[in-house]
Amino acid sequence: MGDNKTLASTVQANMERLGIAQAAFFLRETASQPLNYLEIKDQLFGEMKATDIYAQIKGGYD
């Protein structure tokens, strides 16, 4: 489980630096190991709703 925490911290840093869309692309392209998606999702997005995430992604392209 410690590895998932490290991965979540890394993805969070990428999100802050690159934005959600580019961080998601990076994760998709590089994550080839089994992950507990729900645990990582909760660490990254907490109580955010899909509409909140969408608004952040869309905001980067306006």
mmCIF file with all atom_site columns, N, CA and C in Angstrom:
data_model
loop_
_atom_site.group_PDB
_atom_site.id
_atom_site.type_symbol
_atom_site.label_atom_id
_atom_site.label_alt_id
_atom_site.label_comp_id
_atom_site.label_asym_id
_atom_site.label_entity_id
_atom_site.label_seq_id
_atom_site.pdbx_PDB_ins_code
_atom_site.Cartn_x
_atom_site.Cartn_y
_atom_site.Cartn_z
_atom_site.occupancy
_atom_site.B_iso_or_equiv
_atom_site.pdbx_formal_charge
_atom_site.auth_seq_id
_atom_site.auth_comp_id
_atom_site.auth_asym_id
_atom_site.auth_atom_id
_atom_site.pdbx_PDB_model_num
ATOM 1   N N  . MET A 1 1  ? 0.805   -1.202 0.000   1.00 0.00 ? 1  MET A N  1
ATOM 2   C CA . MET A 1 1  ? 0.000   0.000  0.000   1.00 0.00 ? 1  MET A CA 1
ATOM 3   C C  . MET A 1 1  ? 0.850   1.269  0.000   1.00 0.00 ? 1  MET A C  1
ATOM 4   N N  . GLY A 1 2  ? 2.069   1.197  0.540   1.00 0.00 ? 2  GLY A N  1
ATOM 5   C CA . GLY A 1 2  ? 2.935   2.361  0.538   1.00 0.00 ? 2  GLY A CA 1
ATOM 6   C C  . GLY A 1 2  ? 3.261   2.827  -0.863  1.00 0.00 ? 2  GLY A C  1
ATOM 7   N N  . ASP A 1 3  ? 3.402   1.877  -1.791  1.00 0.00 ? 3  ASP A N  1
ATOM 8   C CA . ASP A 1 3  ? 3.688   2.235  -3.180  1.00 0.00 ? 3  ASP A CA 1
ATOM 9   C C  . ASP A 1 3  ? 2.538   3.021  -3.790  1.00 0.00 ? 3  ASP A C  1
ATOM 10  N N  . ASN A 1 4  ? 1.299   2.673  -3.446  1.00 0.00 ? 4  ASN A N  1
ATOM 11  C CA . ASN A 1 4  ? 0.153   3.423  -3.951  1.00 0.00 ? 4  ASN A CA 1
ATOM 12  C C  . ASN A 1 4  ? 0.171   4.858  -3.434  1.00 0.00 ? 4  ASN A C  1
ATOM 13  N N  . LYS A 1 5  ? 0.600   5.032  -2.188  1.00 0.00 ? 5  LYS A N  1
ATOM 14  C CA . LYS A 1 5  ? 0.670   6.375  -1.614  1.00 0.00 ? 5  LYS A CA 1
ATOM 15  C C  . LYS A 1 5  ? 1.719   7.207  -2.348  1.00 0.00 ? 5  LYS A C  1
ATOM 16  N N  . THR A 1 6  ? 2.853   6.590  -2.663  1.00 0.00 ? 6  THR A N  1
ATOM 17  C CA . THR A 1 6  ? 3.904   7.274  -3.413  1.00 0.00 ? 6  THR A CA 1
ATOM 18  C C  . THR A 1 6  ? 3.414   7.640  -4.802  1.00 0.00 ? 6  THR A C  1
ATOM 19  N N  . LEU A 1 7  ? 2.748   6.705  -5.449  1.00 0.00 ? 7  LEU A N  1
ATOM 20  C CA . LEU A 1 7  ? 2.209   6.977  -6.783  1.00 0.00 ? 7  LEU A CA 1
ATOM 21  C C  . LEU A 1 7  ? 1.194   8.108  -6.738  1.00 0.00 ? 7  LEU A C  1
ATOM 22  N N  . ALA A 1 8  ? 0.312   8.082  -5.750  1.00 0.00 ? 8  ALA A N  1
ATOM 23  C CA . ALA A 1 8  ? -0.693  9.136  -5.631  1.00 0.00 ? 8  ALA A CA 1
ATOM 24  C C  . ALA A 1 8  ? -0.032  10.497 -5.431  1.00 0.00 ? 8  ALA A C  1
ATOM 25  N N  . SER A 1 9  ? 1.029   10.548 -4.620  1.00 0.00 ? 9  SER A N  1
ATOM 26  C CA . SER A 1 9  ? 1.749   11.810 -4.406  1.00 0.00 ? 9  SER A CA 1
ATOM 27  C C  . SER A 1 9  ? 2.388   12.303 -5.696  1.00 0.00 ? 9  SER A C  1
ATOM 28  N N  . THR A 1 10 ? 2.936   11.373 -6.456  1.00 0.00 ? 10 THR A N  1
ATOM 29  C CA . THR A 1 10 ? 3.565   11.727 -7.729  1.00 0.00 ? 10 THR A CA 1
ATOM 30  C C  . THR A 1 10 ? 2.540   12.243 -8.719  1.00 0.00 ? 10 THR A C  1
ATOM 31  N N  . VAL A 1 11 ? 1.414   11.556 -8.808  1.00 0.00 ? 11 VAL A N  1
ATOM 32  C CA . VAL A 1 11 ? 0.363   11.990 -9.732  1.00 0.00 ? 11 VAL A CA 1
ATOM 33  C C  . VAL A 1 11 ? -0.188  13.341 -9.295  1.00 0.00 ? 11 VAL A C  1
ATOM 34  N N  . GLN A 1 12 ? -0.355  13.542 -7.995  1.00 0.00 ? 12 GLN A N  1
ATOM 35  C CA . GLN A 1 12 ? -0.841  14.832 -7.490  1.00 0.00 ? 12 GLN A CA 1
ATOM 36  C C  . GLN A 1 12 ? 0.114   15.954 -7.898  1.00 0.00 ? 12 GLN A C  1
ATOM 37  N N  . ALA A 1 13 ? 1.412   15.726 -7.765  1.00 0.00 ? 13 ALA A N  1
ATOM 38  C CA . ALA A 1 13 ? 2.395   16.733 -8.172  1.00 0.00 ? 13 ALA A CA 1
ATOM 39  C C  . ALA A 1 13 ? 2.304   16.998 -9.670  1.00 0.00 ? 13 ALA A C  1
ATOM 40  N N  . ASN A 1 14 ? 2.127   15.931 -10.456 1.00 0.00 ? 14 ASN A N  1
ATOM 41  C CA . ASN A 1 14 ? 1.963   16.110 -11.904 1.00 0.00 ? 14 ASN A CA 1
ATOM 42  C C  . ASN A 1 14 ? 0.704   16.896 -12.219 1.00 0.00 ? 14 ASN A C  1
ATOM 43  N N  . MET A 1 15 ? -0.385  16.623 -11.497 1.00 0.00 ? 15 MET A N  1
ATOM 44  C CA . MET A 1 15 ? -1.632  17.357 -11.727 1.00 0.00 ? 15 MET A CA 1
ATOM 45  C C  . MET A 1 15 ? -1.442  18.842 -11.461 1.00 0.00 ? 15 MET A C  1
ATOM 46  N N  . GLU A 1 16 ? -0.757  19.155 -10.376 1.00 0.00 ? 16 GLU A N  1
ATOM 47  C CA . GLU A 1 16 ? -0.539  20.557 -10.032 1.00 0.00 ? 16 GLU A CA 1
ATOM 48  C C  . GLU A 1 16 ? 0.343   21.244 -11.068 1.00 0.00 ? 16 GLU A C  1
ATOM 49  N N  . ARG A 1 17 ? 1.303   20.523 -11.589 1.00 0.00 ? 17 ARG A N  1
ATOM 50  C CA . ARG A 1 17 ? 2.249   21.092 -12.552 1.00 0.00 ? 17 ARG A CA 1
ATOM 51  C C  . ARG A 1 17 ? 1.696   21.113 -13.976 1.00 0.00 ? 17 ARG A C  1
ATOM 52  N N  . LEU A 1 18 ? 1.031   20.007 -14.374 1.00 0.00 ? 18 LEU A N  1
ATOM 53  C CA . LEU A 1 18 ? 0.604   19.845 -15.766 1.00 0.00 ? 18 LEU A CA 1
ATOM 54  C C  . LEU A 1 18 ? -0.884  20.061 -15.989 1.00 0.00 ? 18 LEU A C  1
ATOM 55  N N  . GLY A 1 19 ? -1.680  19.985 -14.928 1.00 0.00 ? 19 GLY A N  1
ATOM 56  C CA . GLY A 1 19 ? -3.127  20.008 -15.074 1.00 0.00 ? 19 GLY A CA 1
ATOM 57  C C  . GLY A 1 19 ? -3.654  18.581 -15.148 1.00 0.00 ? 19 GLY A C  1
ATOM 58  N N  . ILE A 1 20 ? -4.949  18.444 -14.923 1.00 0.00 ? 20 ILE A N  1
ATOM 59  C CA . ILE A 1 20 ? -5.551  17.117 -14.843 1.00 0.00 ? 20 ILE A CA 1
ATOM 60  C C  . ILE A 1 20 ? -5.422  16.355 -16.154 1.00 0.00 ? 20 ILE A C  1
ATOM 61  N N  . ALA A 1 21 ? -5.704  16.992 -17.269 1.00 0.00 ? 21 ALA A N  1
ATOM 62  C CA . ALA A 1 21 ? -5.721  16.288 -18.559 1.00 0.00 ? 21 ALA A CA 1
ATOM 63  C C  . ALA A 1 21 ? -4.351  15.703 -18.898 1.00 0.00 ? 21 ALA A C  1
ATOM 64  N N  . GLN A 1 22 ? -3.309  16.499 -18.787 1.00 0.00 ? 22 GLN A N  1
ATOM 65  C CA . GLN A 1 22 ? -1.975  16.003 -19.129 1.00 0.00 ? 22 GLN A CA 1
ATOM 66  C C  . GLN A 1 22 ? -1.477  14.986 -18.110 1.00 0.00 ? 22 GLN A C  1
ATOM 67  N N  . ALA A 1 23 ? -1.825  15.169 -16.835 1.00 0.00 ? 23 ALA A N  1
ATOM 68  C CA . ALA A 1 23 ? -1.437  14.190 -15.818 1.00 0.00 ? 23 ALA A CA 1
ATOM 69  C C  . ALA A 1 23 ? -2.136  12.854 -16.070 1.00 0.00 ? 23 ALA A C  1
ATOM 70  N N  . ALA A 1 24 ? -3.407  12.908 -16.469 1.00 0.00 ? 24 ALA A N  1
ATOM 71  C CA . ALA A 1 24 ? -4.134  11.672 -16.786 1.00 0.00 ? 24 ALA A CA 1
ATOM 72  C C  . ALA A 1 24 ? -3.501  10.972 -17.984 1.00 0.00 ? 24 ALA A C  1
ATOM 73  N N  . PHE A 1 25 ? -3.118  11.732 -18.993 1.00 0.00 ? 25 PHE A N  1
ATOM 74  C CA . PHE A 1 25 ? -2.448  11.153 -20.161 1.00 0.00 ? 25 PHE A CA 1
ATOM 75  C C  . PHE A 1 25 ? -1.138  10.497 -19.742 1.00 0.00 ? 25 PHE A C  1
ATOM 76  N N  . PHE A 1 26 ? -0.361  11.192 -18.932 1.00 0.00 ? 26 PHE A N  1
ATOM 77  C CA . PHE A 1 26 ? 0.907   10.650 -18.444 1.00 0.00 ? 26 PHE A CA 1
ATOM 78  C C  . PHE A 1 26 ? 0.686   9.343  -17.681 1.00 0.00 ? 26 PHE A C  1
ATOM 79  N N  . LEU A 1 27 ? -0.292  9.342  -16.794 1.00 0.00 ? 27 LEU A N  1
ATOM 80  C CA . LEU A 1 27 ? -0.570  8.149  -16.003 1.00 0.00 ? 27 LEU A CA 1
ATOM 81  C C  . LEU A 1 27 ? -0.992  6.992  -16.899 1.00 0.00 ? 27 LEU A C  1
ATOM 82  N N  . ARG A 1 28 ? -1.846  7.267  -17.857 1.00 0.00 ? 28 ARG A N  1
ATOM 83  C CA . ARG A 1 28 ? -2.302  6.219  -18.771 1.00 0.00 ? 28 ARG A CA 1
ATOM 84  C C  . ARG A 1 28 ? -1.133  5.627  -19.547 1.00 0.00 ? 28 ARG A C  1
ATOM 85  N N  . GLU A 1 29 ? -0.230  6.474  -19.973 1.00 0.00 ? 29 GLU A N  1
ATOM 86  C CA . GLU A 1 29 ? 0.889   6.019  -20.793 1.00 0.00 ? 29 GLU A CA 1
ATOM 87  C C  . GLU A 1 29 ? 1.971   5.305  -19.990 1.00 0.00 ? 29 GLU A C  1
ATOM 88  N N  . THR A 1 30 ? 2.087   5.601  -18.711 1.00 0.00 ? 30 THR A N  1
ATOM 89  C CA . THR A 1 30 ? 3.218   5.071  -17.952 1.00 0.00 ? 30 THR A CA 1
ATOM 90  C C  . THR A 1 30 ? 2.849   4.041  -16.887 1.00 0.00 ? 30 THR A C  1
ATOM 91  N N  . ALA A 1 31 ? 1.617   4.001  -16.464 1.00 0.00 ? 31 ALA A N  1
ATOM 92  C CA . ALA A 1 31 ? 1.235   3.075  -15.384 1.00 0.00 ? 31 ALA A CA 1
ATOM 93  C C  . ALA A 1 31 ? 0.934   1.700  -15.968 1.00 0.00 ? 31 ALA A C  1
ATOM 94  N N  . SER A 1 32 ? 1.841   0.774  -15.757 1.00 0.00 ? 32 SER A N  1
ATOM 95  C CA . SER A 1 32 ? 1.647   -0.568 -16.291 1.00 0.00 ? 32 SER A CA 1
ATOM 96  C C  . SER A 1 32 ? 1.567   -1.609 -15.182 1.00 0.00 ? 32 SER A C  1
ATOM 97  N N  . GLN A 1 33 ? 1.473   -1.165 -13.950 1.00 0.00 ? 33 GLN A N  1
ATOM 98  C CA . GLN A 1 33 ? 1.408   -2.100 -12.840 1.00 0.00 ? 33 GLN A CA 1
ATOM 99  C C  . GLN A 1 33 ? 0.011   -2.082 -12.226 1.00 0.00 ? 33 GLN A C  1
ATOM 100 N N  . PRO A 1 34 ? -0.359  -3.169 -11.549 1.00 0.00 ? 34 PRO A N  1
ATOM 101 C CA . PRO A 1 34 ? -1.692  -3.205 -10.925 1.00 0.00 ? 34 PRO A CA 1
ATOM 102 C C  . PRO A 1 34 ? -1.812  -2.110 -9.860  1.00 0.00 ? 34 PRO A C  1
ATOM 103 N N  . LEU A 1 35 ? -2.926  -1.412 -9.879  1.00 0.00 ? 35 LEU A N  1
ATOM 104 C CA . LEU A 1 35 ? -3.160  -0.314 -8.942  1.00 0.00 ? 35 LEU A CA 1
ATOM 105 C C  . LEU A 1 35 ? -4.532  -0.465 -8.308  1.00 0.00 ? 35 LEU A C  1
ATOM 106 N N  . ASN A 1 36 ? -4.680  0.070  -7.129  1.00 0.00 ? 36 ASN A N  1
ATOM 107 C CA . ASN A 1 36 ? -5.989  0.161  -6.505  1.00 0.00 ? 36 ASN A CA 1
ATOM 108 C C  . ASN A 1 36 ? -6.557  1.516  -6.912  1.00 0.00 ? 36 ASN A C  1
ATOM 109 N N  . TYR A 1 37 ? -7.260  1.533  -8.035  1.00 0.00 ? 37 TYR A N  1
ATOM 110 C CA . TYR A 1 37 ? -7.749  2.781  -8.609  1.00 0.00 ? 37 TYR A CA 1
ATOM 111 C C  . TYR A 1 37 ? -8.611  3.559  -7.626  1.00 0.00 ? 37 TYR A C  1
ATOM 112 N N  . LEU A 1 38 ? -9.495  2.883  -6.917  1.00 0.00 ? 38 LEU A N  1
ATOM 113 C CA . LEU A 1 38 ? -10.398 3.597  -6.015  1.00 0.00 ? 38 LEU A CA 1
ATOM 114 C C  . LEU A 1 38 ? -9.637  4.294  -4.893  1.00 0.00 ? 38 LEU A C  1
ATOM 115 N N  . GLU A 1 39 ? -8.607  3.655  -4.371  1.00 0.00 ? 39 GLU A N  1
ATOM 116 C CA . GLU A 1 39 ? -7.797  4.281  -3.325  1.00 0.00 ? 39 GLU A CA 1
ATOM 117 C C  . GLU A 1 39 ? -7.070  5.508  -3.871  1.00 0.00 ? 39 GLU A C  1
ATOM 118 N N  . ILE A 1 40 ? -6.477  5.367  -5.034  1.00 0.00 ? 40 ILE A N  1
ATOM 119 C CA . ILE A 1 40 ? -5.751  6.479  -5.640  1.00 0.00 ? 40 ILE A CA 1
ATOM 120 C C  . ILE A 1 40 ? -6.710  7.605  -6.009  1.00 0.00 ? 40 ILE A C  1
ATOM 121 N N  . LYS A 1 41 ? -7.870  7.259  -6.559  1.00 0.00 ? 41 LYS A N  1
ATOM 122 C CA . LYS A 1 41 ? -8.877  8.263  -6.915  1.00 0.00 ? 41 LYS A CA 1
ATOM 123 C C  . LYS A 1 41 ? -9.271  9.080  -5.688  1.00 0.00 ? 41 LYS A C  1
ATOM 124 N N  . ASP A 1 42 ? -9.505  8.404  -4.565  1.00 0.00 ? 42 ASP A N  1
ATOM 125 C CA . ASP A 1 42 ? -9.882  9.108  -3.346  1.00 0.00 ? 42 ASP A CA 1
ATOM 126 C C  . ASP A 1 42 ? -8.767  10.024 -2.860  1.00 0.00 ? 42 ASP A C  1
ATOM 127 N N  . GLN A 1 43 ? -7.521  9.580  -2.960  1.00 0.00 ? 43 GLN A N  1
ATOM 128 C CA . GLN A 1 43 ? -6.396  10.405 -2.528  1.00 0.00 ? 43 GLN A CA 1
ATOM 129 C C  . GLN A 1 43 ? -6.227  11.624 -3.429  1.00 0.00 ? 43 GLN A C  1
ATOM 130 N N  . LEU A 1 44 ? -6.469  11.452 -4.723  1.00 0.00 ? 44 LEU A N  1
ATOM 131 C CA . LEU A 1 44 ? -6.249  12.545 -5.666  1.00 0.00 ? 44 LEU A CA 1
ATOM 132 C C  . LEU A 1 44 ? -7.406  13.532 -5.721  1.00 0.00 ? 44 LEU A C  1
ATOM 133 N N  . PHE A 1 45 ? -8.616  12.998 -5.764  1.00 0.00 ? 45 PHE A N  1
ATOM 134 C CA . PHE A 1 45 ? -9.771  13.845 -6.033  1.00 0.00 ? 45 PHE A CA 1
ATOM 135 C C  . PHE A 1 45 ? -10.675 14.048 -4.829  1.00 0.00 ? 45 PHE A C  1
ATOM 136 N N  . GLY A 1 46 ? -10.497 13.262 -3.774  1.00 0.00 ? 46 GLY A N  1
ATOM 137 C CA . GLY A 1 46 ? -11.302 13.421 -2.570  1.00 0.00 ? 46 GLY A CA 1
ATOM 138 C C  . GLY A 1 46 ? -12.783 13.467 -2.871  1.00 0.00 ? 46 GLY A C  1
ATOM 139 N N  . GLU A 1 47 ? -13.416 14.555 -2.511  1.00 0.00 ? 47 GLU A N  1
ATOM 140 C CA . GLU A 1 47 ? -14.860 14.711 -2.685  1.00 0.00 ? 47 GLU A CA 1
ATOM 141 C C  . GLU A 1 47 ? -15.241 15.400 -3.997  1.00 0.00 ? 47 GLU A C  1
ATOM 142 N N  . MET A 1 48 ? -14.272 15.617 -4.874  1.00 0.00 ? 48 MET A N  1
ATOM 143 C CA . MET A 1 48 ? -14.584 16.276 -6.151  1.00 0.00 ? 48 MET A CA 1
ATOM 144 C C  . MET A 1 48 ? -15.568 15.431 -6.945  1.00 0.00 ? 48 MET A C  1
ATOM 145 N N  . LYS A 1 49 ? -16.484 16.105 -7.613  1.00 0.00 ? 49 LYS A N  1
ATOM 146 C CA . LYS A 1 49 ? -17.433 15.431 -8.497  1.00 0.00 ? 49 LYS A CA 1
ATOM 147 C C  . LYS A 1 49 ? -16.859 15.439 -9.909  1.00 0.00 ? 49 LYS A C  1
ATOM 148 N N  . ALA A 1 50 ? -17.398 14.570 -10.746 1.00 0.00 ? 50 ALA A N  1
ATOM 149 C CA . ALA A 1 50 ? -16.940 14.502 -12.137 1.00 0.00 ? 50 ALA A CA 1
ATOM 150 C C  . ALA A 1 50 ? -17.074 15.857 -12.820 1.00 0.00 ? 50 ALA A C  1
ATOM 151 N N  . THR A 1 51 ? -18.123 16.607 -12.491 1.00 0.00 ? 51 THR A N  1
ATOM 152 C CA . THR A 1 51 ? -18.303 17.924 -13.113 1.00 0.00 ? 51 THR A CA 1
ATOM 153 C C  . THR A 1 51 ? -17.198 18.892 -12.701 1.00 0.00 ? 51 THR A C  1
ATOM 154 N N  . ASP A 1 52 ? -16.703 18.770 -11.461 1.00 0.00 ? 52 ASP A N  1
ATOM 155 C CA . ASP A 1 52 ? -15.592 19.613 -11.006 1.00 0.00 ? 52 ASP A CA 1
ATOM 156 C C  . ASP A 1 52 ? -14.317 19.291 -11.783 1.00 0.00 ? 52 ASP A C  1
ATOM 157 N N  . ILE A 1 53 ? -14.064 17.987 -11.953 1.00 0.00 ? 53 ILE A N  1
ATOM 158 C CA . ILE A 1 53 ? -12.877 17.557 -12.693 1.00 0.00 ? 53 ILE A CA 1
ATOM 159 C C  . ILE A 1 53 ? -12.987 18.010 -14.142 1.00 0.00 ? 53 ILE A C  1
ATOM 160 N N  . TYR A 1 54 ? -14.163 17.828 -14.736 1.00 0.00 ? 54 TYR A N  1
ATOM 161 C CA . TYR A 1 54 ? -14.391 18.249 -16.123 1.00 0.00 ? 54 TYR A CA 1
ATOM 162 C C  . TYR A 1 54 ? -14.146 19.749 -16.273 1.00 0.00 ? 54 TYR A C  1
ATOM 163 N N  . ALA A 1 55 ? -14.635 20.542 -15.325 1.00 0.00 ? 55 ALA A N  1
ATOM 164 C CA . ALA A 1 55 ? -14.456 21.995 -15.399 1.00 0.00 ? 55 ALA A CA 1
ATOM 165 C C  . ALA A 1 55 ? -12.973 22.360 -15.370 1.00 0.00 ? 55 ALA A C  1
ATOM 166 N N  . GLN A 1 56 ? -12.187 21.654 -14.556 1.00 0.00 ? 56 GLN A N  1
ATOM 167 C CA . GLN A 1 56 ? -10.748 21.929 -14.509 1.00 0.00 ? 56 GLN A CA 1
ATOM 168 C C  . GLN A 1 56 ? -10.078 21.551 -15.819 1.00 0.00 ? 56 GLN A C  1
ATOM 169 N N  . ILE A 1 57 ? -10.478 20.414 -16.389 1.00 0.00 ? 57 ILE A N  1
ATOM 170 C CA . ILE A 1 57 ? -9.900  19.992 -17.661 1.00 0.00 ? 57 ILE A CA 1
ATOM 171 C C  . ILE A 1 57 ? -10.276 20.979 -18.751 1.00 0.00 ? 57 ILE A C  1
ATOM 172 N N  . LYS A 1 58 ? -11.545 21.325 -18.833 1.00 0.00 ? 58 LYS A N  1
ATOM 173 C CA . LYS A 1 58 ? -12.027 22.245 -19.863 1.00 0.00 ? 58 LYS A CA 1
ATOM 174 C C  . LYS A 1 58 ? -11.377 23.614 -19.712 1.00 0.00 ? 58 LYS A C  1
ATOM 175 N N  . GLY A 1 59 ? -11.152 24.043 -18.485 1.00 0.00 ? 59 GLY A N  1
ATOM 176 C CA . GLY A 1 59 ? -10.545 25.341 -18.238 1.00 0.00 ? 59 GLY A CA 1
ATOM 177 C C  . GLY A 1 59 ? -9.175  25.483 -18.866 1.00 0.00 ? 59 GLY A C  1
ATOM 178 N N  . GLY A 1 60 ? -8.462  24.391 -19.014 1.00 0.00 ? 60 GLY A N  1
ATOM 179 C CA . GLY A 1 60 ? -7.142  24.422 -19.626 1.00 0.00 ? 60 GLY A CA 1
ATOM 180 C C  . GLY A 1 60 ? -7.173  24.596 -21.130 1.00 0.00 ? 60 GLY A C  1
ATOM 181 N N  . TYR A 1 61 ? -8.365  24.496 -21.725 1.00 0.00 ? 61 TYR A N  1
ATOM 182 C CA . TYR A 1 61 ? -8.467  24.572 -23.176 1.00 0.00 ? 61 TYR A CA 1
ATOM 183 C C  . TYR A 1 61 ? -9.293  25.759 -23.650 1.00 0.00 ? 61 TYR A C  1
ATOM 184 N N  . ASP A 1 62 ? -9.694  26.625 -22.740 1.00 0.00 ? 62 ASP A N  1
ATOM 185 C CA . ASP A 1 62 ? -10.474 27.818 -23.138 1.00 0.00 ? 62 ASP A CA 1
ATOM 186 C C  . ASP A 1 62 ? -9.575  28.916 -23.636 1.00 0.00 ? 62 ASP A C  1
#
